[in-house]
Coordinates of C-alpha atoms in Angstrom, one line a residue:
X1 CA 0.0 0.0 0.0
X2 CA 1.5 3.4 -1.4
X3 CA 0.1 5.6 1.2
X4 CA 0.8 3.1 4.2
X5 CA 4.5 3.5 3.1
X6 CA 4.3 7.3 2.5
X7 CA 3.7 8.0 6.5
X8 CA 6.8 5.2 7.7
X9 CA 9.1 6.9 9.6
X10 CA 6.7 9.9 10.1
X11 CA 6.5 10.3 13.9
X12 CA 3.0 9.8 14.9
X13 CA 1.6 12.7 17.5
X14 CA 1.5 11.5 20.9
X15 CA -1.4 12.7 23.4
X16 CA -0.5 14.6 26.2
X17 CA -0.6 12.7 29.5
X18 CA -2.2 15.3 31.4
X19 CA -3.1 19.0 30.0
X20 CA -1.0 21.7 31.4
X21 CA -2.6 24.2 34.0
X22 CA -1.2 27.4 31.7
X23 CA -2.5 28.5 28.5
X24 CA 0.7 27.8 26.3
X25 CA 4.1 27.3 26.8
X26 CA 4.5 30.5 23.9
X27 CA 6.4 33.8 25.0
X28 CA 4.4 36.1 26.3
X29 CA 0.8 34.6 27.2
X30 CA -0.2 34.4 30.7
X31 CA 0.3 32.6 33.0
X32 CA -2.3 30.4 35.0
X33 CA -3.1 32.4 38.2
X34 CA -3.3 30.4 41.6
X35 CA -3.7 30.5 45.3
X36 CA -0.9 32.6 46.3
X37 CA -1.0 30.7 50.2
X38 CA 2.0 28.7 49.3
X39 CA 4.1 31.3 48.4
X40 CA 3.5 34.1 51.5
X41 CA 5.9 31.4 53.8
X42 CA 8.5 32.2 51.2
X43 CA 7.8 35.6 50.6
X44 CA 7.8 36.5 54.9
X45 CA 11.7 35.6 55.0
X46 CA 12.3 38.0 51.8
X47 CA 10.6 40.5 52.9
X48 CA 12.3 40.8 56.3
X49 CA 15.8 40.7 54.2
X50 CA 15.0 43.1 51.2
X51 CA 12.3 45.1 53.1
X52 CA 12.0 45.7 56.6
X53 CA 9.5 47.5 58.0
X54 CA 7.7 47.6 54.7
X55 CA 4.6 46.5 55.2
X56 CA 2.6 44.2 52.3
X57 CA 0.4 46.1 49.2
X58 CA -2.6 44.1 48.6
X59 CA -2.6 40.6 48.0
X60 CA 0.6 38.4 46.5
X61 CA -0.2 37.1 43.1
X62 CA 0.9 33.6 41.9
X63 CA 1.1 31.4 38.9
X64 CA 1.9 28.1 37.4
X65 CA 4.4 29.0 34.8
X66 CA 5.7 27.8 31.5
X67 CA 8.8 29.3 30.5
X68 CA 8.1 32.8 28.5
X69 CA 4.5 33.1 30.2
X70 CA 3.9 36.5 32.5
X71 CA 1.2 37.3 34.7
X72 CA 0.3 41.0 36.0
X73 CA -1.3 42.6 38.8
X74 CA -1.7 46.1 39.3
X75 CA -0.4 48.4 42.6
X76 CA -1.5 51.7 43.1
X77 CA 2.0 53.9 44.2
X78 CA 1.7 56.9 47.0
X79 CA 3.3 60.3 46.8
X80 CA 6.3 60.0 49.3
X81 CA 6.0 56.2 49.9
X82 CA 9.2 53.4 49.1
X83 CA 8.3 50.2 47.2
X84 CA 10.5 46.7 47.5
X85 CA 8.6 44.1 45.3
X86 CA 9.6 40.4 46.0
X87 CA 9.0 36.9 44.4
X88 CA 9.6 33.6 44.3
X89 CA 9.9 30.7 42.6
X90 CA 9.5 26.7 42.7
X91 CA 13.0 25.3 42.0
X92 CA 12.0 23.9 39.0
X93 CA 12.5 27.6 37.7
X94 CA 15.5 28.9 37.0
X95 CA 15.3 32.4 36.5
X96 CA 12.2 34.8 37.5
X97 CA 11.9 38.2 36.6
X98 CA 9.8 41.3 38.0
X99 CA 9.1 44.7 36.1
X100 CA 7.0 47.8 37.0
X101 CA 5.6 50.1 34.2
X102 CA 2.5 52.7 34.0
X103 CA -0.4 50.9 33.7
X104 CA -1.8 54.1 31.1
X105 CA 1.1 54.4 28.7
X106 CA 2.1 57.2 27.0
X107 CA 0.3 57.1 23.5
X108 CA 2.8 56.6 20.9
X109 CA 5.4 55.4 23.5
X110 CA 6.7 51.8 24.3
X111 CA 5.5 51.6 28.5
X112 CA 8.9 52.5 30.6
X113 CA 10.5 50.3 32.8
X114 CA 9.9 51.8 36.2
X115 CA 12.1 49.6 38.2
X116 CA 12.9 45.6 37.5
X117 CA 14.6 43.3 39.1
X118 CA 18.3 42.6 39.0
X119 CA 18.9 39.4 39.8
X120 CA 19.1 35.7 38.5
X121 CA 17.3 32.7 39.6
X122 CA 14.2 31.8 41.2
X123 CA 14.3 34.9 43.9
X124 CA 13.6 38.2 42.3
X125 CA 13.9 41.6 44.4
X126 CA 13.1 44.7 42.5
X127 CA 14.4 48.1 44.9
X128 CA 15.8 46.3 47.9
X129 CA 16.1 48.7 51.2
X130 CA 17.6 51.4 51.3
X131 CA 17.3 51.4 47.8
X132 CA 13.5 50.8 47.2
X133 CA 11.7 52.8 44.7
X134 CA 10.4 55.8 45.3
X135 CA 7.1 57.4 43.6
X136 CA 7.9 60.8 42.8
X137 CA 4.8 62.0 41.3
X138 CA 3.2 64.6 43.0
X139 CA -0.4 62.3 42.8
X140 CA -0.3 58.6 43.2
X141 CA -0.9 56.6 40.5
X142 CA -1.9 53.3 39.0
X143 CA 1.3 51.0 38.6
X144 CA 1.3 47.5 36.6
X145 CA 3.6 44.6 37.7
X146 CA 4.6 42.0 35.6
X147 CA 6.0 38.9 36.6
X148 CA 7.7 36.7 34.3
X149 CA 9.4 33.2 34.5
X150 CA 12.1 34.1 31.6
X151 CA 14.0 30.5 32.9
X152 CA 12.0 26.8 33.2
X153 CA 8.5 26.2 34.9
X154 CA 6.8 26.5 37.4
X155 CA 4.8 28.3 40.5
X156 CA 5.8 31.4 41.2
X157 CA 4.5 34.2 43.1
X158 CA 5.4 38.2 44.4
X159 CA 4.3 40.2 46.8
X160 CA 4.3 44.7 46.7
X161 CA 5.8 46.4 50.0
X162 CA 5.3 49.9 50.9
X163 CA 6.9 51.7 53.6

């Protein structure tokens, strides 16, 4: 049979075993969102290191990550007030990353980086004290965090401090 011998050697698709708790493993898309529990026992030790006496914005966020995939929460920043954000990773991730831009960008402008991270690995610490970042607009203002796993898989989660 001619068409029996056209697909030999073709490798044959094999189904998943189980389907993946994220949407793709594509650059960019998000990342599934989860109960951020398991990550605020991690986050406490952080936070006493990178930012003591900051006290926590909101809620953490967290995510089961494939590598490339970002998810984002929004912060709203204080006139006079000093931000640390922290996260943390499973160890199956090797590198996570944490940016802050506007949330309203300026039309006809790529969003600035406000502050990001600095570090590599599965602990990321954008503005540790003394050097946290500092809103210095006059009003506060809506501020967008990304968090991205840029290095393997995982959960990962962060947490916004203010002081």
């Amino acid at each position: 049979n001619a068409g029996a011998r056209a697909t030999e050697g073709v490798p044959k698709p094999v189904p998943p075993a189980a389907a993946p708790a994220v949407a793709t493993a594509a650059p960019g898309p998000p990342a599934a969102p989860v109960d951020a529990s398991a990550v605020v026992p991690l986050l406490t030790p952080l936070a006493q290191q990178y930012a003591p006496g900051a006290q926590p914005v909101g809620t953490p966020i967290a995510g089961n990550f494939q590598q490339g995939q970002t998810l984002e929460a929004q912060v709203q920043m204080n006139p006079g007030k000093c931000y640390t954000v922290l996260g943390v990773a499973a160890p199956t991730v090797q590198n996570l990353d944490i940016e802050l831009v506007p949330l309203i960008p300026i039309p006809g402008l790529a969003a600035p980086v406000l502050a990001a991270d600095q570090t590599q690995g599965p602990t990321a610490v954008v503005a540790a004290a003394p050097n946290c970042y500092r809103w210095a607009a006059p009003v506060g203002g809506p501020v967008k965090v990304i968090v991205r796993v840029s290095a393997g898989q995982g959960l990962a989660g962060a947490q916004v401090y203010e002081k």
